[in-house]
Short mmCIF file of C-alpha atoms in Angstrom, two decimals:
data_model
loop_
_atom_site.label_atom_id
_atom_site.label_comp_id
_atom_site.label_asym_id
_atom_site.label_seq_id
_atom_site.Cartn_x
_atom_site.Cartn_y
_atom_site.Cartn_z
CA UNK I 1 0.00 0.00 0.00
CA UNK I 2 1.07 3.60 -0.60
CA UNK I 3 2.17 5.79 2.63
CA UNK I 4 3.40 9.37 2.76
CA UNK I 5 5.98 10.87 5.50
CA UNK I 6 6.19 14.06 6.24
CA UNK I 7 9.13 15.74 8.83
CA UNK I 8 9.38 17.33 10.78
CA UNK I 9 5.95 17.16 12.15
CA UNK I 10 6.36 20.64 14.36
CA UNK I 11 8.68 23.61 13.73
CA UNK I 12 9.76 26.89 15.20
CA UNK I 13 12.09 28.95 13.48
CA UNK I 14 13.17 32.80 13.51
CA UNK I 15 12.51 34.88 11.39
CA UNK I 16 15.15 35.54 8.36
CA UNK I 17 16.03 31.77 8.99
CA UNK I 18 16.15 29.04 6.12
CA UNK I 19 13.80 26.36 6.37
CA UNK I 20 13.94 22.61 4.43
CA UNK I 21 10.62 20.60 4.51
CA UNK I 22 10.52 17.13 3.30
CA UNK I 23 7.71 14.80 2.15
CA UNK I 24 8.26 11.07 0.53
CA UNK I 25 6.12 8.65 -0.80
CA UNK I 26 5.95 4.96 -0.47
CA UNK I 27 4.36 2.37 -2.59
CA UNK I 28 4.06 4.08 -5.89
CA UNK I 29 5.79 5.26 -8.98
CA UNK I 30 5.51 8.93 -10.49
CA UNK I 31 3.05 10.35 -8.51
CA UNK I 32 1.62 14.01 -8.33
CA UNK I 33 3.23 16.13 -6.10
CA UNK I 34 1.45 19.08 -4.20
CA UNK I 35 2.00 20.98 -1.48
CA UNK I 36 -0.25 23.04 0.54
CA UNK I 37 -0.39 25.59 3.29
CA UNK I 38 -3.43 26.03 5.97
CA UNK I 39 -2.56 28.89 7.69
CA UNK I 40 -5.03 30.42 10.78
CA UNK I 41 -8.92 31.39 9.87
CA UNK I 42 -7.45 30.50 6.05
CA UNK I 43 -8.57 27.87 3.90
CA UNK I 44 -5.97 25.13 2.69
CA UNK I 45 -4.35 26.91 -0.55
CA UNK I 46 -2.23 25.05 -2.95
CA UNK I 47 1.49 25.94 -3.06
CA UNK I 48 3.12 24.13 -5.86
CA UNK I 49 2.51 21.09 -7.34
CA UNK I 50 4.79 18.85 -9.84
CA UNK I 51 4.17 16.10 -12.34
CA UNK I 52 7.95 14.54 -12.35
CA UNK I 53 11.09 14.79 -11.60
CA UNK I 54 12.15 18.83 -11.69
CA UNK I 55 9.39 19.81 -12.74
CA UNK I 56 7.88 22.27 -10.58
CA UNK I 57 4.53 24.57 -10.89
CA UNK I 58 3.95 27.53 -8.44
CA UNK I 59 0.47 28.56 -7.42
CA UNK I 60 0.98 31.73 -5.79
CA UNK I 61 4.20 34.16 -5.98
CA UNK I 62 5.79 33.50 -2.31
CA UNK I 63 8.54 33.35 -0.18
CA UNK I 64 8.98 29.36 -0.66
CA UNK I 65 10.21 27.39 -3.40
CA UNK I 66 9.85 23.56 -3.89
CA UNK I 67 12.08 20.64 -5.75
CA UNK I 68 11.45 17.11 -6.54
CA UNK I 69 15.33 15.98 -6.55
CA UNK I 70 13.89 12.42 -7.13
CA UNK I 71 10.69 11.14 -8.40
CA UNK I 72 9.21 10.29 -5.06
CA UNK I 73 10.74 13.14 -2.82
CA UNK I 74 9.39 16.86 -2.74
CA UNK I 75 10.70 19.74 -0.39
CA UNK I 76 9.97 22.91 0.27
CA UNK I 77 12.40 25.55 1.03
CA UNK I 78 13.26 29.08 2.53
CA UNK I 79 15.99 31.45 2.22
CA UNK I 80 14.59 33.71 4.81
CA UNK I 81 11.41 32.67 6.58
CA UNK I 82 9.16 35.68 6.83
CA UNK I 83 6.18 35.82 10.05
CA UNK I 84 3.76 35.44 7.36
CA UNK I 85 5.42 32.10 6.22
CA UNK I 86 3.82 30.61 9.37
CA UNK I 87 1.03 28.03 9.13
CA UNK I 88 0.39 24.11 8.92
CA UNK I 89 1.63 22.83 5.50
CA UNK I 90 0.72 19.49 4.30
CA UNK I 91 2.40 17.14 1.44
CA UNK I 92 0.15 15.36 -0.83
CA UNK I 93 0.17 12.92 -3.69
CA UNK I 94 -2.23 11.70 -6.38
CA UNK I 95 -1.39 8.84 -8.82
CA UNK I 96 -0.78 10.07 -12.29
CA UNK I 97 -2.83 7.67 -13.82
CA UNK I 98 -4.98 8.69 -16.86
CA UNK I 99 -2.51 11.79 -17.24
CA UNK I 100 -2.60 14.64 -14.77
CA UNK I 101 -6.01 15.74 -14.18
CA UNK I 102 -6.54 12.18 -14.09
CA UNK I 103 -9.69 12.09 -11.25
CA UNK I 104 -7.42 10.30 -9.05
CA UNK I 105 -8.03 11.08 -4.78
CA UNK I 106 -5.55 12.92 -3.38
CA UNK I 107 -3.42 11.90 -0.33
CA UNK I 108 -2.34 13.46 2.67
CA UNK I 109 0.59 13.66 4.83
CA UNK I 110 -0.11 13.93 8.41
CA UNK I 111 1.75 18.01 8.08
CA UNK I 112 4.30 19.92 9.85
CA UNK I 113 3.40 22.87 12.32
CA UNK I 114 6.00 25.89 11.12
CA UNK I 115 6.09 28.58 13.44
CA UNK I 116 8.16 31.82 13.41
CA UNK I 117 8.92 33.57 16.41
CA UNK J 1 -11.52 31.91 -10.27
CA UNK J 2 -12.88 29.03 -8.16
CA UNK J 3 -14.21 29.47 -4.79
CA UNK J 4 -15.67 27.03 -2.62
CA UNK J 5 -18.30 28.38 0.37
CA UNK J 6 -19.28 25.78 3.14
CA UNK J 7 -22.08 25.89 5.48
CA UNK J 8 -22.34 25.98 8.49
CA UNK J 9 -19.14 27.11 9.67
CA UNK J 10 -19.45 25.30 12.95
CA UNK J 11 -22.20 22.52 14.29
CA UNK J 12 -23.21 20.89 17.09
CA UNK J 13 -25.50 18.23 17.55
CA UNK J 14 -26.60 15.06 19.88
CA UNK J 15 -25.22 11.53 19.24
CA UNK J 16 -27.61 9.50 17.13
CA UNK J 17 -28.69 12.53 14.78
CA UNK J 18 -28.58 12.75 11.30
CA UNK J 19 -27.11 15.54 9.54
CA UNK J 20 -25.84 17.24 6.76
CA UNK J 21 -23.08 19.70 5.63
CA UNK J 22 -23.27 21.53 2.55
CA UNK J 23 -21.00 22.72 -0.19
CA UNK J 24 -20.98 24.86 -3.26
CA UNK J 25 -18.56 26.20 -5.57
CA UNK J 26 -18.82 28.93 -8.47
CA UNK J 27 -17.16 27.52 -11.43
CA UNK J 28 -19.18 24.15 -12.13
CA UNK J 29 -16.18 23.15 -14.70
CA UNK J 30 -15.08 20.39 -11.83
CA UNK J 31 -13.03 17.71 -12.65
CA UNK J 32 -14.29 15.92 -9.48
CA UNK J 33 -15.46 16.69 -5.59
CA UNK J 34 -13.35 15.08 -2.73
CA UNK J 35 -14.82 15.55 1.02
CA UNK J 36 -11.87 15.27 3.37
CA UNK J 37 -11.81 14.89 7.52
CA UNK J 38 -8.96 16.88 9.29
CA UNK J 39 -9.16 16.11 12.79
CA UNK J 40 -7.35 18.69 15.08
CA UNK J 41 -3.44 19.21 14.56
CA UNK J 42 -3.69 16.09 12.02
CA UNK J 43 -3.27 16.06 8.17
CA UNK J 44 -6.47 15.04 5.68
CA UNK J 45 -8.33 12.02 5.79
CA UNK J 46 -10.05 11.61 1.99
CA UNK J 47 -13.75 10.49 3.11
CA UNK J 48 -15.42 10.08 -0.67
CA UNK J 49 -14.64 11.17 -4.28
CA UNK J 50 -16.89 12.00 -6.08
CA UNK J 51 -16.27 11.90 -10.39
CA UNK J 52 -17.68 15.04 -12.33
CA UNK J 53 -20.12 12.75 -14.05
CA UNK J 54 -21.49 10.99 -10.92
CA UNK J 55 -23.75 11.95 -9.13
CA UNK J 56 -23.11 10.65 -5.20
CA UNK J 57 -20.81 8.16 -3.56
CA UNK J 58 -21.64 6.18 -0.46
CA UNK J 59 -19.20 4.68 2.24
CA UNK J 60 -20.74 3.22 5.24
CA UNK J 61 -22.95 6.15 7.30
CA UNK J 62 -21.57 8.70 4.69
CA UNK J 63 -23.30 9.19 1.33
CA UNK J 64 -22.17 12.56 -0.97
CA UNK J 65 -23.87 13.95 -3.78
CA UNK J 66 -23.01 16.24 -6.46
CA UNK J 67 -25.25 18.57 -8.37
CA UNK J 68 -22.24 20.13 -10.66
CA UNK J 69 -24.93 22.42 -12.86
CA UNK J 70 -25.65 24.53 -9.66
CA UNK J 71 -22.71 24.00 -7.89
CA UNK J 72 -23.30 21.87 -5.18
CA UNK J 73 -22.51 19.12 -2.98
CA UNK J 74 -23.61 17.69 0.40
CA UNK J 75 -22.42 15.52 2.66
CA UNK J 76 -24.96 13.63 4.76
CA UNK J 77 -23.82 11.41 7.96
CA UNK J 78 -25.76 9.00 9.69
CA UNK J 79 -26.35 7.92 12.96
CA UNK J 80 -23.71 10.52 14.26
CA UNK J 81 -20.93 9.27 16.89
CA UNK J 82 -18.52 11.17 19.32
CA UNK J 83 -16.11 9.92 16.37
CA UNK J 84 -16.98 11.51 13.82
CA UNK J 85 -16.29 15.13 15.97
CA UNK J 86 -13.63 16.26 13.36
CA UNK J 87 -13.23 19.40 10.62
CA UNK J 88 -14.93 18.28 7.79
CA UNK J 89 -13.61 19.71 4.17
CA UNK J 90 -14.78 19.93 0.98
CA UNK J 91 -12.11 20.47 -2.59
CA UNK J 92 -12.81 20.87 -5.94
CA UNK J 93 -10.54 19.83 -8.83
CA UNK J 94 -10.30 22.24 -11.73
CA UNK J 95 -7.62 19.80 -13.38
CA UNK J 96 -3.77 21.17 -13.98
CA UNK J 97 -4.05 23.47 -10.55
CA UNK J 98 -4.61 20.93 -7.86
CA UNK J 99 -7.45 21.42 -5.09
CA UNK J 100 -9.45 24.75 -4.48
CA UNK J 101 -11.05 24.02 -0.61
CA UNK J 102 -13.75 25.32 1.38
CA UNK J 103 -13.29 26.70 5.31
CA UNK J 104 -14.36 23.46 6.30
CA UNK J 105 -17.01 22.83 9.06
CA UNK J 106 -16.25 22.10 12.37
CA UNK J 107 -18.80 19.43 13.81
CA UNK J 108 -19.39 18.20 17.69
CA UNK J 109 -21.04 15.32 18.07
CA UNK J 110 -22.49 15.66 21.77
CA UNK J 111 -22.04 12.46 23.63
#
């Protein structure tokens, strides 16, 4: 069966400090990538997404950038982590099946708490 | 650009009750409808999916519909337990850009 690991699961960090984020998945072969951010009285809103290896999408212009160094390992990364950056962000995969807005579920990590002090 | 609206915000009823949560979004063009659990500090738990050409999906005491031409979907739970006290969420796919989610509701099931 497939599994996804996220770490670390809570994080506090100072402002103007980098951050690394990584997700895996287990169990299945070129999956869709995402990553999300839930941050306080917000709705989950997608961050960047990717279809294979180095091939990265951004939703929203940000402080964060993402890679997919191998085809079943995504991070997201920070120069300088800004108060705003805080929030819950979650990993999530999708098989690619039937192309990439196949209507595959999505999948989620169990997050990481990032908070900047 | 999508947006999805769910109502109530927050509920609170008594063990044993049935009940329903509603969702609706403004662009019908939906790929499919996925109605997720998040329970507190926790990551998503996908509950149903629900294809753009169906229209509901059943699993156990949980049954989803999907009315795409006026943009809505509900979520109706039987026989509520203490269990099923969680956030509940509702996403839309629009295809190549991933999810678009609602608030979420936040349901208490009174013991």
């Amino acid at each position: 069966s497939q599994t996804i690991h996220q770490w670390p699961a809570t994080l506090v960090q100072p402002v103007g400090s980098p951050l690394s984020l990584e997700c895996t998945v287990e169990g299945t072969s070129n999956p869709n990538l995402y990553w999300y951010r839930q941050a306080a009285g917000r709705g989950l809103q997608l961050l960047f997404y990717s279809v294979g290896i180095g091939q990265i999408s951004s939703e929203v212009p940000q402080n964060l950038s993402a890679s997919r160094p191998q085809d079943r390992q995504f991070i997201l990364s920070s120069k300088k982590l800004l108060l705003s950056d805080s929030g819950f962000y979650l990993c999530a995969w999708s098989s690619s099946t039937g192309g990439w807005w196949s209507n595959q579920p999505q999948h989620f990590g169990d997050g990481t708490r990032l908070s900047i002090l | 650009k999508q947006e999805v609206t769910q109502i109530p915000a927050a509920l609170s009823v008594p063990e044993g009750e049935n009940l329903v949560l509603n969702c609706s979004f403004t662009d019908s063009a939906i790929y499919n409808l996925q109605w997720f659990r998040q329970d507190p500090g926790k990551g998503l738990t996908s509950l149903l999916l629900i294809q753009s050409s169906q229209r509901e999906q059943t699993s156990g005491r949980l049954n989803a519909s999907l009315d795409k031409s006026s943009g809505r979907s509900t979520l109706y739970i039987a026989a509520s337990q203490p269990g099923d006290s969680a956030t509940y969420l509702c996403a839309v796919s629009g295809g190549a850009d991933g999810l678009t989610f609602g608030k979420g509701t936040h349901l208490i099931i009174q013991p």
